[in-house]
Each structure stands twice: as C-alpha cells, then as structure tokens.
Backbone as CSV, one residue per row, in Angstrom:
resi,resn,N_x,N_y,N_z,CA_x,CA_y,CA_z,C_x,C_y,C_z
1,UNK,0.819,-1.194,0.000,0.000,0.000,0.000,0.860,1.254,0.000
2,UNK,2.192,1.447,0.356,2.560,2.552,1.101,3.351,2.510,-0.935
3,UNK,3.530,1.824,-1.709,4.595,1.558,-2.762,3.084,2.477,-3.593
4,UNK,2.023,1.975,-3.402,0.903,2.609,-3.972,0.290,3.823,-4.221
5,UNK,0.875,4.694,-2.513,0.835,5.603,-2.294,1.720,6.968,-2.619
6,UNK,2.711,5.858,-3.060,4.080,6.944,-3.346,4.050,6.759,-4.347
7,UNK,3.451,5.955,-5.351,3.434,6.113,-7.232,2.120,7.207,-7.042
8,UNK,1.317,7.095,-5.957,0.264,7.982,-6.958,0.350,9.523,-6.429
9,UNK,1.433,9.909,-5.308,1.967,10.915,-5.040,2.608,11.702,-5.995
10,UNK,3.399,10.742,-6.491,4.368,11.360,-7.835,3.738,10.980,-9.304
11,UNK,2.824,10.538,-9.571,2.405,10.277,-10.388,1.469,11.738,-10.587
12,UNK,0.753,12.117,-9.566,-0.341,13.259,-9.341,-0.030,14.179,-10.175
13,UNK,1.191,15.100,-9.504,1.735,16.175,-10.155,2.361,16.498,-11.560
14,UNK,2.332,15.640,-12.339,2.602,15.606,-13.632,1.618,14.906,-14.458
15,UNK,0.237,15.060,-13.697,-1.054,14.611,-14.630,-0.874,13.096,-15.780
16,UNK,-0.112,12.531,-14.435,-0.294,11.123,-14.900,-0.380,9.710,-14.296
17,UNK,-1.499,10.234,-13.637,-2.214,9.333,-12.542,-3.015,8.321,-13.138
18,UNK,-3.263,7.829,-14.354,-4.075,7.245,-14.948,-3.300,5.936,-15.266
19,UNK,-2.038,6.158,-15.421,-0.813,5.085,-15.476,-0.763,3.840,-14.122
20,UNK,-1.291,4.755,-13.482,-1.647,3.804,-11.400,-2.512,2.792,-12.147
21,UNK,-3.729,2.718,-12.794,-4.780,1.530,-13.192,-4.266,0.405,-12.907
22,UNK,-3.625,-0.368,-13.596,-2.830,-1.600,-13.775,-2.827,-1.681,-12.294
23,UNK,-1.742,-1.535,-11.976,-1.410,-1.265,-10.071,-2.184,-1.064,-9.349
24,UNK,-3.166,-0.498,-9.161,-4.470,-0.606,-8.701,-5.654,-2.298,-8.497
25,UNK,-5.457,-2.255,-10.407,-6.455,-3.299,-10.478,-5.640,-4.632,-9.590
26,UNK,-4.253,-4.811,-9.786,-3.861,-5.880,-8.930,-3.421,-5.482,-7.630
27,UNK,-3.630,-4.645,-7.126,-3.773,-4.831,-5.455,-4.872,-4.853,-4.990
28,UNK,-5.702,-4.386,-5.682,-7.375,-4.690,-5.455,-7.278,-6.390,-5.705
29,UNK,-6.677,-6.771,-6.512,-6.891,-8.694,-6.330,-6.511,-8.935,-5.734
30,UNK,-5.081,-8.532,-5.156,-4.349,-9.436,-4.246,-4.828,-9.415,-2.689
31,UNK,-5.644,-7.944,-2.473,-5.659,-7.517,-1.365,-6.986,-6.829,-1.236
32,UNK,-8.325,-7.113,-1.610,-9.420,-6.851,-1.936,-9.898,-6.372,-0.434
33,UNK,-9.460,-6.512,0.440,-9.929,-5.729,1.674,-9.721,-4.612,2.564
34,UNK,-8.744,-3.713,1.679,-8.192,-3.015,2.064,-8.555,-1.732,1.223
35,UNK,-9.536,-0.664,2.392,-9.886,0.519,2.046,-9.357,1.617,1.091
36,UNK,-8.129,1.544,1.924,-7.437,3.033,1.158,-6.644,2.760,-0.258
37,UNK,-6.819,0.901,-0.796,-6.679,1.209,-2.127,-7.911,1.041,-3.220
38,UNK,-8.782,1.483,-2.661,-10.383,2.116,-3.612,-10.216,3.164,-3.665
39,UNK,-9.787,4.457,-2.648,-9.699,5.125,-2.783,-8.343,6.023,-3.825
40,UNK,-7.373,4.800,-3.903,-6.748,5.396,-5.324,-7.281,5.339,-6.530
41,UNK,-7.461,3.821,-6.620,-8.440,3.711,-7.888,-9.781,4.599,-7.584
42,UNK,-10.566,5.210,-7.010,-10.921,6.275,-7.752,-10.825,7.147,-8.095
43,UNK,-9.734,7.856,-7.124,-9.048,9.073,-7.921,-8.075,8.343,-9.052
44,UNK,-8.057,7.953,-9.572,-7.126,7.193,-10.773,-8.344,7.344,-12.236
45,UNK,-9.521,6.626,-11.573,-10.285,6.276,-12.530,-11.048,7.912,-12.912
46,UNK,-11.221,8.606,-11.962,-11.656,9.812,-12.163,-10.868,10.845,-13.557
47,UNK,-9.745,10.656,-13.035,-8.435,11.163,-13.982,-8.517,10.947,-15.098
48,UNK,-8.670,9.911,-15.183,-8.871,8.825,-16.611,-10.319,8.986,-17.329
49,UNK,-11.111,9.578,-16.600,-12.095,10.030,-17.482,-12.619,8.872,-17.355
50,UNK,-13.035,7.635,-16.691,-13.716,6.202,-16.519,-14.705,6.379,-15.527
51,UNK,-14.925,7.401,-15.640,-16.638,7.499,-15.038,-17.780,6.788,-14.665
52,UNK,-17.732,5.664,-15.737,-18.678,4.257,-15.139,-18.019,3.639,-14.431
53,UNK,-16.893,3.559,-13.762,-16.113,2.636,-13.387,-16.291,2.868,-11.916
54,UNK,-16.120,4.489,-11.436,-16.082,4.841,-10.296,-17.663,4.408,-9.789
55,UNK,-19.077,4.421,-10.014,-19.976,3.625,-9.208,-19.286,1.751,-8.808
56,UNK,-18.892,1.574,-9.560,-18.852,-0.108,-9.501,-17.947,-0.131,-8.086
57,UNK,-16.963,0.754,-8.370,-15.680,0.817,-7.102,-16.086,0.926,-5.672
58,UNK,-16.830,2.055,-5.858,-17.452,2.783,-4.991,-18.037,1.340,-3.925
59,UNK,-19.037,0.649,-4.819,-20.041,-0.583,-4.725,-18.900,-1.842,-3.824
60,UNK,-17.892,-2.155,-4.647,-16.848,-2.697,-3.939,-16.268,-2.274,-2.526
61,UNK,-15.972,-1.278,-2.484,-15.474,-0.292,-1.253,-16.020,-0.128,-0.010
62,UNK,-17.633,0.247,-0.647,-18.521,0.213,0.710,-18.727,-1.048,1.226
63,UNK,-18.794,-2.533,0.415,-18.445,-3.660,0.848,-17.511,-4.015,1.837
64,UNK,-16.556,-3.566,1.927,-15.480,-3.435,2.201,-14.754,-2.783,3.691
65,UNK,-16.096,-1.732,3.566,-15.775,-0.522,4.936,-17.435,-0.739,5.327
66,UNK,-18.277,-1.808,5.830,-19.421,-0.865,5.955,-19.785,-0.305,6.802
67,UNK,-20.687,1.005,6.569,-20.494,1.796,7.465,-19.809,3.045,7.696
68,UNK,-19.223,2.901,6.695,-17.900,4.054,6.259,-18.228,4.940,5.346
69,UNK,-18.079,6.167,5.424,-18.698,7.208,4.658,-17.760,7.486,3.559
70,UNK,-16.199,6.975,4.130,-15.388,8.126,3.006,-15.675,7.102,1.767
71,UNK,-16.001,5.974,1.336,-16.145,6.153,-0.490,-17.124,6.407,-1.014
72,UNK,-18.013,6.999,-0.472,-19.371,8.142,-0.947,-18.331,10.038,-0.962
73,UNK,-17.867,10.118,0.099,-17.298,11.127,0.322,-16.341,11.473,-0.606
74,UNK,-15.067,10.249,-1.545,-14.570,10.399,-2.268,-14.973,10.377,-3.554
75,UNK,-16.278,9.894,-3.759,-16.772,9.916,-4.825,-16.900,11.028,-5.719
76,UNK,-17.844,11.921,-4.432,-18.411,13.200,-4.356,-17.164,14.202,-4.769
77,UNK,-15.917,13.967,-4.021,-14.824,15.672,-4.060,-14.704,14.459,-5.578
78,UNK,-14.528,13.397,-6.100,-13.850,13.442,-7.910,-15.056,14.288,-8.128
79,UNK,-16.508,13.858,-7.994,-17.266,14.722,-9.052,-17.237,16.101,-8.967
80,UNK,-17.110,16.824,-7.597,-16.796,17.994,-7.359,-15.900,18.707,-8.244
81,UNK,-14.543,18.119,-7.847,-14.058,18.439,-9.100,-13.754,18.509,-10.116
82,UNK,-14.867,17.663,-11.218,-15.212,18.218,-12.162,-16.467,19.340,-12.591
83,UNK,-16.823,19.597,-11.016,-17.782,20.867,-11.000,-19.385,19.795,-11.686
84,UNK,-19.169,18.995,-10.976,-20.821,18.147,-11.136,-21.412,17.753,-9.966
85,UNK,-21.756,19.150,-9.631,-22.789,18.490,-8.398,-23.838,17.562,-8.381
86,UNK,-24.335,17.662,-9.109,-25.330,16.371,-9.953,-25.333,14.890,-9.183
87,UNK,-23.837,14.902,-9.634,-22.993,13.200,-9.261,-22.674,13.634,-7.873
88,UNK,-22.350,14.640,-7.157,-21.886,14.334,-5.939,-22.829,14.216,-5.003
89,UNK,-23.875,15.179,-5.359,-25.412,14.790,-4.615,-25.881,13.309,-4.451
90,UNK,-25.574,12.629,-5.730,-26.334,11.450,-6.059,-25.008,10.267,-5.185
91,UNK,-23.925,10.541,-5.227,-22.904,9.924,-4.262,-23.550,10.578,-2.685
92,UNK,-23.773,11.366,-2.332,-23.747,11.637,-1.122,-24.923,10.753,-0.518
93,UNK,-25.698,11.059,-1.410,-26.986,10.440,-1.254,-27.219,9.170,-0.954
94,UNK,-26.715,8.360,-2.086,-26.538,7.154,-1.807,-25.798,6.317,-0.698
95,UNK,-25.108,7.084,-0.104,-23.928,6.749,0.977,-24.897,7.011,2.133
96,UNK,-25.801,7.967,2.290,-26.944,8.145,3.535,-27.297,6.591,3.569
97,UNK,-28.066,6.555,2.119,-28.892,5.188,2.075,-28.619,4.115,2.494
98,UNK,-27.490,3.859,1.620,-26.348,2.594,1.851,-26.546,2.647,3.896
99,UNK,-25.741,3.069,4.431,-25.171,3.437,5.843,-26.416,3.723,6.238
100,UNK,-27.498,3.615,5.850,-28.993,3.982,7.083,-29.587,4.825,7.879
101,UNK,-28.251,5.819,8.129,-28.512,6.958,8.763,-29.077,8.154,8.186
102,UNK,-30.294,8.498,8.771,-30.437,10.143,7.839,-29.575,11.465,8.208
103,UNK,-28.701,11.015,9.094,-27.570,12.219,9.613,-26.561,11.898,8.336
104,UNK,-26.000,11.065,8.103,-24.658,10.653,7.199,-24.766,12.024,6.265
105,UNK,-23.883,12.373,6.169,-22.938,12.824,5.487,-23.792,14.484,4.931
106,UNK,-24.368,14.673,5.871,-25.344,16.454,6.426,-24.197,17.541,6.218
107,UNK,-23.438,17.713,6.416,-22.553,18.966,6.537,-22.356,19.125,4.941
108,UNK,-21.782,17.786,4.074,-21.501,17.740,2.707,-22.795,18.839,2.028
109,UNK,-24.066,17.436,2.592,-25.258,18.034,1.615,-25.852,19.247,2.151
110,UNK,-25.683,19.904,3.116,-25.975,21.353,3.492,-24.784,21.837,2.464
111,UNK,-23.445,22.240,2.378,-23.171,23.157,1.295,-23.285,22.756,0.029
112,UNK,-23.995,21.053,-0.504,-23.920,21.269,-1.631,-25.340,22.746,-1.849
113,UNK,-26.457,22.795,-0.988,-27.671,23.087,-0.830,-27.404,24.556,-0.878
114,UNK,-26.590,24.670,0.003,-25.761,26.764,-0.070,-25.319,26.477,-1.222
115,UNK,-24.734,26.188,-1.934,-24.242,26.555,-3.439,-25.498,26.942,-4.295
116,UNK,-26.681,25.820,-4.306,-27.647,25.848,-4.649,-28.414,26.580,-4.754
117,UNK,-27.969,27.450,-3.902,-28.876,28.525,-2.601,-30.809,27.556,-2.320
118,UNK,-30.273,26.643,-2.200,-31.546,25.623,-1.507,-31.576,25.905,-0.044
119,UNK,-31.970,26.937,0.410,-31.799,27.224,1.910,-32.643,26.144,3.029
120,UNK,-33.855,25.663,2.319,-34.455,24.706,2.765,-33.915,23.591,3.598
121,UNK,-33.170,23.129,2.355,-32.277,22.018,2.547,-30.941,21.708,3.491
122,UNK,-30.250,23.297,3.403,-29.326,23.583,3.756,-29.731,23.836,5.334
123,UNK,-30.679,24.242,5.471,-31.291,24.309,7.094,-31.570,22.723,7.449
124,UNK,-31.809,22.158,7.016,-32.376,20.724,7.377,-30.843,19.619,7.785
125,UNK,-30.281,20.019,6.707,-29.333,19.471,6.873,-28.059,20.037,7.497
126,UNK,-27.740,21.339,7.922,-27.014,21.771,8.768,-27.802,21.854,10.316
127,UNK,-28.897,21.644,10.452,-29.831,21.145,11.614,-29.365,19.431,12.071
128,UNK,-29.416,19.068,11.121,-28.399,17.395,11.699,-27.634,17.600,12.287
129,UNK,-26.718,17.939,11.327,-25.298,17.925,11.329,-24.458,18.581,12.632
130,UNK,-25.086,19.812,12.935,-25.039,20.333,14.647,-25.582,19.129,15.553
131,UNK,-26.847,18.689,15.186,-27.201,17.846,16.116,-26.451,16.497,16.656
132,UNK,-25.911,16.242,15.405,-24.875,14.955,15.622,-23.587,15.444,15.763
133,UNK,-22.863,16.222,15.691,-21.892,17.054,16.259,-21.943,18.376,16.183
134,UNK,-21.814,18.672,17.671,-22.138,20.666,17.697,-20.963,21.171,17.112
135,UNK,-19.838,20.859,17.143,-18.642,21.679,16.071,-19.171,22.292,14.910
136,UNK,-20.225,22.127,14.326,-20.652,22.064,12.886,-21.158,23.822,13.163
137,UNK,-21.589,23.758,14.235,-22.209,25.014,14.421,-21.681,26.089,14.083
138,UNK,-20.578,26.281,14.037,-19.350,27.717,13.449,-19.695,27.429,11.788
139,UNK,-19.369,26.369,11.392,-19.471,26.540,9.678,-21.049,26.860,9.205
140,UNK,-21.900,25.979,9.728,-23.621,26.116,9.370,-23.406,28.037,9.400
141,UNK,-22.843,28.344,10.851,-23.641,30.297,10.952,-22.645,30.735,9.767
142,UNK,-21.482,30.115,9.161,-20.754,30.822,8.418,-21.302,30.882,6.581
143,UNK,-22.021,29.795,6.730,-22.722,28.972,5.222,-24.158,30.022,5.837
144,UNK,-25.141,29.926,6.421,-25.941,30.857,6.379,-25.655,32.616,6.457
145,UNK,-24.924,32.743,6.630,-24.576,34.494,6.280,-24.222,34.321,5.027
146,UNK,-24.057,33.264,4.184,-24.228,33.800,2.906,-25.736,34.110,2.409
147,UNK,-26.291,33.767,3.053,-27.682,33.710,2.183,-28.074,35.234,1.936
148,UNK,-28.652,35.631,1.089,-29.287,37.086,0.967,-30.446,37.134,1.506
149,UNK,-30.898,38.953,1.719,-31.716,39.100,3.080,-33.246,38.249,2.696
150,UNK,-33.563,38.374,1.346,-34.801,37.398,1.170,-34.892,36.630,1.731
151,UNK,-33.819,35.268,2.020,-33.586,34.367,1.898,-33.788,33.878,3.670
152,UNK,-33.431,34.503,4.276,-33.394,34.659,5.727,-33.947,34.308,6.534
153,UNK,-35.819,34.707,6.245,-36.696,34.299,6.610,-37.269,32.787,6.577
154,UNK,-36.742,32.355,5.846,-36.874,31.207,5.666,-35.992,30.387,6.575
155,UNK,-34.841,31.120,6.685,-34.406,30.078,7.107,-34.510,29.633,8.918
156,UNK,-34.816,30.876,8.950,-35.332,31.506,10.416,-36.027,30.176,10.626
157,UNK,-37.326,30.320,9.955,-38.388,29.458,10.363,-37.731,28.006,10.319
158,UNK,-36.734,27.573,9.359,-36.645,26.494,9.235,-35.928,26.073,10.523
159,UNK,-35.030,26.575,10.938,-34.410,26.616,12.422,-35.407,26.384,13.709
C-alpha cells in the first residue's frame, strides 16, 4: 500500500495518474480488503475520465468498509471536481442510504444546498449535522450568512 501511495503521489503532479490503473487493479486482487486502495483507484479512474467505473468501485469499497462514509465522500470531491454536483449529490446520497442513517454525510449536503442557494435544505441538513456534532455550528452560521436578506426568513423558520 505505502509503494501505492508513493506512485500515486508522484504520479499526481505531472497529470499522470491514470498510469496507477494496472497497479491498482492488482492490489485490489491481491488484497481486496483493504480501504485506502479504492480510494486510489478512484481518484485514478476519475483522472482517466472512466466514469462508469467509479460507481462499480465505490459498490466494492462500501463492501469493504461498511459503514464508512469516506467512499461516498470520495466519490463526491472526484465529481466535485469536475464541477458536477449532480454526481456528488447522487454519491452523497446514496452513501446516507447505503449506511442507514439520515444524519450521514449532512454537513456535505448542506453546502452542496448553499451553493444551490436551496436554503431549505441547507437548514435541514445543517440542523443534523449540529445535532450529531455541535462543532458544525461555526461553519452552518458561516454557510448561512451567505444567504441574501430574502432568503433569511426562511431560514429563520426552518431553524
């Protein structure tokens, strides 16, 4: 793992992380229980533009960890950064489902909801997310002062 970690360290920075695959796919055989190499192969597969590939992984992974949020969580920052909230919603989402909890992974889907300006949502789900840990409470008041003054009232009530 650690030989894995240091090809895809140096591999990163010269936008040629897609070369990891191979290496990936066989430590995933040899060693199919081990978390943190799904999480290369999907940043690998992301890189690579293999987009169908990353649900299947994902599917493997949570097998793997259950219970575990980060390969919904990693799903979400690849689609993020390709600026598709779309897919990271639908990763976040599914990772609630998967894992059973309707708290899972609240802080994510409250700012996907402030981006959105879905204040609704963003109240509902930064309302968890305090609830299941009060730390959250500094970022939620920092994500609601964005909202504009329209917007406010709403969220008032939703509080």
């Amino acid at each position: 793992m650690a030989a894995l970690l240091g090809l895809e360290r140096a591999l990163t920075p010269m936008n040629r992380l897609t070369e990891i695959l191979p290496e990936v796919r066989a430590a995933i055989g040899a060693n199919p229980g081990s978390g943190a190499i799904y999480g290369v192969g999907l940043r690998a597969y992301a890189q690579a533009d293999l987009l169908d590939s990353i649900p299947l992984l994902v599917d493997k992974w949570g097998k793997v960890t259950p219970g575990d949020e980060t390969p919904y969580r990693e799903w979400a920052a690849a689609a993020l950064a390709r600026r598709d909230r779309t897919t990271a919603k639908r990763a976040y989402l599914l990772g609630r489902e998967r894992i059973g909890k309707p708290d899972v992974l609240a802080p994510e889907l409250a700012q996907l909801a402030v981006i959105e300006e879905d204040w609704p949502t963003a109240t509902r789900e930064w309302s968890a997310a305090v609830r299941k840990l009060p730390g959250y409470r500094s970022s939620a008041l920092a994500m609601f002062s964005q909202a504009k003054p329209d917007a406010r009232p709403a969220i008032l009530r939703g509080l």
